Amino acid sequence: MDRTLVLSIEDDQSDIALMTYILKEIRPSVVTKFIRDGQSALSYLRHPNFKANPPKIILMDIKLPRISGLELLKKYRAEKDIPQVPVVMLSSSDRNDEIAQSYSNGANSYVPKPRDLNELREKLTVIMEYWLEVNKN
């Protein structure tokens, strides 16, 4: 079976555990790499391994240690020598200014992160279906 790589930049251990569980359930062929802070994520995005094997999608939280998701997104989109893959901001923030800044910094989508397991499953199912099957990039 072909393995699909998804990168999740998320610092909350509970969210990581839930996302891991749900993604294994709904998309067993997906391999999810988690990075827990913005600085480490930026280093990974600039690493030759990322260039050689970019993920199909990046799920990014706004509130990250070391470099915020908004700043990380801006830096990532400014990079010209690395693959530019779709970025879905998946954040518990519902601030209109952060949503607007996400899009102005180059986000492809913004999805509010639910706290309910079933709602998170529904949203991740839709995200994976759209970005891995429906959307052609």
PDB file of C-alpha atoms in Angstrom, residues 15 19 49 52 74-76 78-79 81 94 100 122 130 132 134:
ATOM      1  CA  ASP A  15      -4.310  16.909  20.350  1.00  0.00           C
ATOM      2  CA  MET A  19      -5.146  13.144  15.820  1.00  0.00           C
ATOM      3  CA  ASN A  49      14.562  15.249   3.569  1.00  0.00           C
ATOM      4  CA  ALA A  52      13.115  14.853  -1.233  1.00  0.00           C
ATOM      5  CA  LYS A  74       5.013  33.424   6.627  1.00  0.00           C
ATOM      6  CA  LYS A  75       8.627  32.187   6.678  1.00  0.00           C
ATOM      7  CA  TYR A  76       7.687  28.945   4.913  1.00  0.00           C
ATOM      8  CA  ALA A  78       8.810  33.067   1.636  1.00  0.00           C
ATOM      9  CA  GLU A  79      11.145  30.124   0.972  1.00  0.00           C
ATOM     10  CA  ASP A  81      13.970  26.606  -2.709  1.00  0.00           C
ATOM     11  CA  ASP A  94     -11.328  31.838  16.601  1.00  0.00           C
ATOM     12  CA  ALA A 100      -7.232  36.815   8.318  1.00  0.00           C
ATOM     13  CA  GLU A 122     -15.526  14.566  11.042  1.00  0.00           C
ATOM     14  CA  TYR A 130     -10.421  17.043   0.129  1.00  0.00           C
ATOM     15  CA  LEU A 132      -5.610  13.986  -0.548  1.00  0.00           C
ATOM     16  CA  VAL A 134     -10.433  15.818  -4.399  1.00  0.00           C
TER      17      VAL A 134
END
